Every structure is written in C-alpha cells, then in structure tokens.
Short mmCIF file of C-alpha atoms in Angstrom, two decimals:
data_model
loop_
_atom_site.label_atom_id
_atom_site.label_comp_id
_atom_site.label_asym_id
_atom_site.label_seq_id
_atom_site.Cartn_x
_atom_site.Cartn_y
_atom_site.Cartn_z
CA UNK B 16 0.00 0.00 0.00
CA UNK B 17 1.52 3.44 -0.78
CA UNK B 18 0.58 6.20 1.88
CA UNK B 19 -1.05 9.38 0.11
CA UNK B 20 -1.79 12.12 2.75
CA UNK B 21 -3.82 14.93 2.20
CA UNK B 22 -4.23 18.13 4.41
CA UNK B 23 -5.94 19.37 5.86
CA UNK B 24 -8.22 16.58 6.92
CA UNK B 25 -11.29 19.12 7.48
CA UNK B 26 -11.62 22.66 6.08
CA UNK B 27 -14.86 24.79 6.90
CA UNK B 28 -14.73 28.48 5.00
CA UNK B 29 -17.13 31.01 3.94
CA UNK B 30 -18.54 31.54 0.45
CA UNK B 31 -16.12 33.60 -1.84
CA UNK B 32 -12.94 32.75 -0.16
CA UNK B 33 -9.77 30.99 -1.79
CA UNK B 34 -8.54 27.73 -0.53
CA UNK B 35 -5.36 25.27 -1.42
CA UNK B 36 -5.58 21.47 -0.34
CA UNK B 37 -3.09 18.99 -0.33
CA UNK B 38 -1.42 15.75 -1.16
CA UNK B 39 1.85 14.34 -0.63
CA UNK B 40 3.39 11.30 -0.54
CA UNK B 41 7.17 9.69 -0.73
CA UNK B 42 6.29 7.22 -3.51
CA UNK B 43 6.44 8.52 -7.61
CA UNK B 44 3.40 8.27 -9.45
CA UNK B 45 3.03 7.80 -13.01
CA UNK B 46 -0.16 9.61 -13.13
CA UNK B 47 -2.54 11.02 -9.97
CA UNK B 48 -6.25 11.94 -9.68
CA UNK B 49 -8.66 14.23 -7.76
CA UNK B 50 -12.08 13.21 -6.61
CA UNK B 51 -14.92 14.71 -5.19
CA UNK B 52 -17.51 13.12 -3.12
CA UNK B 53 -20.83 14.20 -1.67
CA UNK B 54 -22.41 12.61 0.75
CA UNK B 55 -24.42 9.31 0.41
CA UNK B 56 -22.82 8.69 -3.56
CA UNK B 57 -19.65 7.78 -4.12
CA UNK B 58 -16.58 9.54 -5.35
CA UNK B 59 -16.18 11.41 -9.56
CA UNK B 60 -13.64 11.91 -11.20
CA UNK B 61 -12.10 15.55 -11.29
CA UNK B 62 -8.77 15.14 -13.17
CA UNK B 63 -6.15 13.13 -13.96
CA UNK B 64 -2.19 14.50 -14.64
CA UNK B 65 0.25 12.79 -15.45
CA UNK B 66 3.45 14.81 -16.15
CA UNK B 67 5.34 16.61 -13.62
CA UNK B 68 4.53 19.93 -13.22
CA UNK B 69 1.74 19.86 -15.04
CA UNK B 70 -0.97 22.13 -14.14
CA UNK B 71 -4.61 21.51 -15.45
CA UNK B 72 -7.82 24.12 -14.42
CA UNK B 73 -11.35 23.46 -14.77
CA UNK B 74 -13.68 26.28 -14.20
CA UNK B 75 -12.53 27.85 -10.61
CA UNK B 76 -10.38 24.68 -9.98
CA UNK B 77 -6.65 24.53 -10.58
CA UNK B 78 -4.91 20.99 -9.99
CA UNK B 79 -1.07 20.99 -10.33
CA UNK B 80 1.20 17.43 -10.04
CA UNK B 81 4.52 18.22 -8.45
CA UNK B 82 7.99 18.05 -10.41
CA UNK B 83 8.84 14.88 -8.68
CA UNK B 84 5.65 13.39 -9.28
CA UNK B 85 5.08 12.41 -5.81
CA UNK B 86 2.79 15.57 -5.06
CA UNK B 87 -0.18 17.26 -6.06
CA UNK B 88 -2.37 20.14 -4.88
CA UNK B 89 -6.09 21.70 -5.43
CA UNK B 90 -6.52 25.36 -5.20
CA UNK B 91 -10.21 26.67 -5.28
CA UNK B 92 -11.29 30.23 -6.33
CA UNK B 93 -14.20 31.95 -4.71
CA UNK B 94 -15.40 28.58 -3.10
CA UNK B 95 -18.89 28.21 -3.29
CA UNK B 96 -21.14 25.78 -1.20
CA UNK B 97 -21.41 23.62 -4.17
CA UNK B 98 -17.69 22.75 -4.16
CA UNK B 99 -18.80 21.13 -0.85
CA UNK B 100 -17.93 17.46 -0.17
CA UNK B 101 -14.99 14.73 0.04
CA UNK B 102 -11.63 15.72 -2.18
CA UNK B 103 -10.00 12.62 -2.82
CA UNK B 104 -6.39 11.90 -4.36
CA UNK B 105 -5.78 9.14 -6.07
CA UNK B 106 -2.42 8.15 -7.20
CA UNK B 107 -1.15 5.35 -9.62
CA UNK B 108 2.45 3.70 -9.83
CA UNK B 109 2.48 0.28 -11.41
CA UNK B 110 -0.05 1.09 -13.91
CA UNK B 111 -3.33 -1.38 -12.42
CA UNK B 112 -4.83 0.43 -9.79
CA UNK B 113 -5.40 3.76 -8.15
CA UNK B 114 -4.50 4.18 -4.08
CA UNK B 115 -6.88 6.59 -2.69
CA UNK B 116 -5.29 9.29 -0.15
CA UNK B 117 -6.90 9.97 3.39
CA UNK B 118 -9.14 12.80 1.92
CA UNK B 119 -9.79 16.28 2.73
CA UNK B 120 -13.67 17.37 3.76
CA UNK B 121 -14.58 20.76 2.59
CA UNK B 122 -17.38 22.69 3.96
CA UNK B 123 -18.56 25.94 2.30
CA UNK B 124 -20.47 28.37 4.26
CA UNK B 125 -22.70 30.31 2.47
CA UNK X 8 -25.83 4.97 -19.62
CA UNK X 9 -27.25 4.22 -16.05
CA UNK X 10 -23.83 3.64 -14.42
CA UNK X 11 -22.44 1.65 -12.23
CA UNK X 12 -25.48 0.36 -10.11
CA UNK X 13 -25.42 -1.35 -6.91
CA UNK X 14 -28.09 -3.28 -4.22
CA UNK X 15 -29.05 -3.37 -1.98
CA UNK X 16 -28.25 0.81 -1.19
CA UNK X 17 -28.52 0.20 2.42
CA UNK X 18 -28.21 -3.20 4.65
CA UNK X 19 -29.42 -3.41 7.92
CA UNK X 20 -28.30 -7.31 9.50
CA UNK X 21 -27.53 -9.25 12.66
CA UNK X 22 -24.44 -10.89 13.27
CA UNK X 23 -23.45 -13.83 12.00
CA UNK X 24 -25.90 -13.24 9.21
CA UNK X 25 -24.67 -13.80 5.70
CA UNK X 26 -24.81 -10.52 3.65
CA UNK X 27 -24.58 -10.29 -0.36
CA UNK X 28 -23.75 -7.14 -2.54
CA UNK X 29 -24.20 -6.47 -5.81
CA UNK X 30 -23.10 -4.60 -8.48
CA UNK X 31 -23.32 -4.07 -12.16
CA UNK X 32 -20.77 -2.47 -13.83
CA UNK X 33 -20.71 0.21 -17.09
CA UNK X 34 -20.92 -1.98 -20.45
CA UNK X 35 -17.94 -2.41 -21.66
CA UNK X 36 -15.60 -1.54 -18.84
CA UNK X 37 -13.29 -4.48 -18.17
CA UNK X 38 -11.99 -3.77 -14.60
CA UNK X 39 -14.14 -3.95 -11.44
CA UNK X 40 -12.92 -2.54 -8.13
CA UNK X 41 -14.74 -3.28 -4.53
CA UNK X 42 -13.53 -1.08 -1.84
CA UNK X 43 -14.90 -0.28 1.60
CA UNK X 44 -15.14 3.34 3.72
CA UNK X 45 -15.27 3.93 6.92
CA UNK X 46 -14.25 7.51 8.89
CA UNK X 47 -11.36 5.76 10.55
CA UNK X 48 -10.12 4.16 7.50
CA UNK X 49 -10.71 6.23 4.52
CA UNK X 50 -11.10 4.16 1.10
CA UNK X 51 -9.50 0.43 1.28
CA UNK X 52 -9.44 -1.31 -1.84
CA UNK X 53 -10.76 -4.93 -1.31
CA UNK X 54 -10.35 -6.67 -4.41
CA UNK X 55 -10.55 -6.18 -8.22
CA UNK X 56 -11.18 -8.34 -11.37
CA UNK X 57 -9.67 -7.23 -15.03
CA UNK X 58 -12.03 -9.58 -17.74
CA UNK X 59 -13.36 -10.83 -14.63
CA UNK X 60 -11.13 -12.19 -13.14
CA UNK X 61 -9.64 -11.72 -9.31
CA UNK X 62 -6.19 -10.01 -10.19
CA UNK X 63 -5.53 -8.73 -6.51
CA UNK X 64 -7.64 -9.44 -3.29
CA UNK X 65 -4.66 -8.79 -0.92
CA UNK X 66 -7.31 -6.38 0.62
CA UNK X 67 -9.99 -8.29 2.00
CA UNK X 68 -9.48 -8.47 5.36
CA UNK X 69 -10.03 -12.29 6.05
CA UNK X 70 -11.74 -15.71 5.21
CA UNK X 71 -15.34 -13.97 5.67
CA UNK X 72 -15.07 -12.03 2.80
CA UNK X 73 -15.45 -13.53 -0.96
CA UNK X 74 -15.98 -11.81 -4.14
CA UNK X 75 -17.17 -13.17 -7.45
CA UNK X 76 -17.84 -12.30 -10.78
CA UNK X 77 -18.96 -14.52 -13.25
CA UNK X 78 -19.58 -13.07 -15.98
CA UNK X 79 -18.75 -8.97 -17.94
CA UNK X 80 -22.25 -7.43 -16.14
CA UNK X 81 -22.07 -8.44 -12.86
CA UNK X 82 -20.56 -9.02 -9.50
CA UNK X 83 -21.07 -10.01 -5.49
CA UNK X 84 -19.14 -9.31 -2.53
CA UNK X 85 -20.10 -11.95 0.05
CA UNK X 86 -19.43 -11.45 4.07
CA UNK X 87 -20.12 -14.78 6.01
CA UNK X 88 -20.99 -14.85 8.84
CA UNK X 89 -20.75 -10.66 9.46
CA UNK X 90 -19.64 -8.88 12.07
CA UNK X 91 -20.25 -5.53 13.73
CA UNK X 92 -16.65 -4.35 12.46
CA UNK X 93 -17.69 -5.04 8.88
CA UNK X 94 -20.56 -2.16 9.17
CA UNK X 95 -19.10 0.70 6.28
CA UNK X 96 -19.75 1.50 3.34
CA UNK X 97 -18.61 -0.81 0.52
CA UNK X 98 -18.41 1.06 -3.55
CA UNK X 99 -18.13 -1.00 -6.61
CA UNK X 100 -16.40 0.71 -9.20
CA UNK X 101 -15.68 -0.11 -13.13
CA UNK X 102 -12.99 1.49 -15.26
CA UNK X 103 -11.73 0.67 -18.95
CA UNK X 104 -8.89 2.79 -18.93
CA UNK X 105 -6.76 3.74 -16.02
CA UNK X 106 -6.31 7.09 -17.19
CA UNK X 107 -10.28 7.87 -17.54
CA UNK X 108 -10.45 6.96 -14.07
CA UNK X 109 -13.49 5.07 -12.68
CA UNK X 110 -16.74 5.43 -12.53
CA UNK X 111 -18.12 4.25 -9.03
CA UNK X 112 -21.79 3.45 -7.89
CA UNK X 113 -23.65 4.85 -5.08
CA UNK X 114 -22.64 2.77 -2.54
CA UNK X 115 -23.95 -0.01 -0.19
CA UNK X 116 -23.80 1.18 3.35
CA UNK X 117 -23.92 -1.78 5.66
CA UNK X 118 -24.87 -1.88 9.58
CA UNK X 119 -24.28 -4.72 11.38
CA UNK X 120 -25.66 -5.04 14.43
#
C-alpha cells in the first residue's frame, strides 16, 4: 500500500474565499487523480495529470502534479457551497490500480 | 448509460448473518474494483477483477469475505458470517482505462448489528 496524505483533513470556510488542499506522498506516481464526493454517492472523477509539473484548471479549480511526481495540490477560487464534499487523491504507480489518499472534507459556508 | 449500479443501497443485518452485494458495472468496462469506507479508515481497496477475473484481493481483510464475478455485467461481494466491524460502506467501481479513471456506484452502506 503506498501512503497518500492529504491536508488538511477538514476545512470549513465562507462563500467567496480561496482555498489550497493537499497531497503528498514519498512514492512517484506515473499519473494522480482528484475526486470529489458528496455525501451518500460515491466519489467522480475531477482530473487526472500525469506529467510533472503539469498544471490543469477546470472552471474555478486549478490541480497541479509536483515536479517529482510524488505531489499534487487543489486550489479553489471563490469557493462556493457547491464545491462542498470529500476531495479525494488518487495516485497510480504500477499502472493497475489507483491508491486513494486519506481525503480532505470541505465545507462551504454560504 | 445508467452507471455503475449497486443493491441493496442500504443493509441493515444481525451478526453472523450472511450478507450479499451487488453490483453491475458500465458496459464495456473491463476492470471492477470493490472497496470499503469507513471515517477511521478512509477508502480500502478490497479486491478487483480485469475480464473478470480476481487479479488482486490482498485487501480483503479475512476468510469472511469472498468476491465473485462470473460473468462482464455483474458481480457479489459476500461477508459470512458478518460482524459488527464489517458495518461501512462498501463502492463498486468499473474502469476501462486507467487514465479515464473510474466510474463508481452509489454505494452499499452496511450496519451490522
């Protein structure tokens, strides 16, 4: 099993405010994925990078894969309460299956 | 497409009852994942099956658990006799392509009392 971490674990802001999440681990990944999850359904897929560096953005979310490949982060613009729910990271090394990291819950107050 | 669908959506049992999920995956996707939440333990990977069959199970947790799938639309994850640590969550998920990522059902959440 390779250990993906994300921070923080919980994150409550108000509508309109900018926010960066995280995850890291010491394993290289050939390609990584975000998630987000409500509650009672199960996790859909964001994004997927797979070169270092790269940075991807869809709508007000910006995903970036680190150099190394063994790091990637999640920066929201103006969150809004439907960006609430379950950000998952999901990374891949020998090329048949995803590990999921520990997850970061986001709550957006309106 | 109706996605990857899943019964029973919620499971209330006794101990030491047998419990059977199921799960139908997207047509045409060739891998099938089963993996289990819970708060304490985030998203554990249980087994999965490429062309169905079991290419990795290191991840169910013991003897009680058993997955099948015998043929491209469907699939069961069996827990004999259950036990009040099994209660969680448990997602089926499908993929055809690692890099499209997977598509994962709604969930069977499980209480075992």
């Amino acid at each position: 099993t390779q250990l993906l971490e994300q921070s923080p674990q919980f994150l409550s802001i108000q509508e309109g405010e900018n926010l960066t999440v995280y995850c890291n681990s010491s394993s290289v990944f050939s390609s990584l994925q975000w998630y987000r999850q409500e509650p009672g359904e199960g996790p859909v897929l964001l994004v997927t990078v797979v070169t270092g560096g790269e940075v991807k953005k869809l709508k007000r979310l910006t995903f970036q894969f680190g150099d190394a490949r063994k790091d990637s982060s999640l920066h929201i613009t103006a969150a809004q309460p439907g960006d609430t729910g379950l950000y998952l990271c999901a990374g891949d090394s020998a090329g048949n299956q995803f590990y999921f990291g520990t997850g970061t819950s986001l709550t957006v107050i309106p | 497409d109706a996605g990857v669908i899943q019964s029973p959506r919620h499971e209330v049992t006794e101990m030491g009852q047998e419990v059977t999920l199921r799960c139908k995956p997207i047509s045409g996707h060739n891998s099938l994942f089963w993996y289990r939440q819970t708060m304490m333990r985030g998203l554990e990977l249980l087994i999965y099956f490429n062309n169905n069959v079991p290419i990795d199970d290191s991840g169910m947790p013991e003897d009680r658990f058993s997955a099948k799938m015998p043929n491209a639309s469907f699939s069961t994850l069996k827990i004999q006799p259950s036990e009040p640590r099994d209660s969680a969550v448990y997602f089926c998920a499908s993929s055809t392509d690692m890099l499209y990522g997977y598509t994962f059902g709604s969930g069977t959440r499980l209480t075992v009392v």
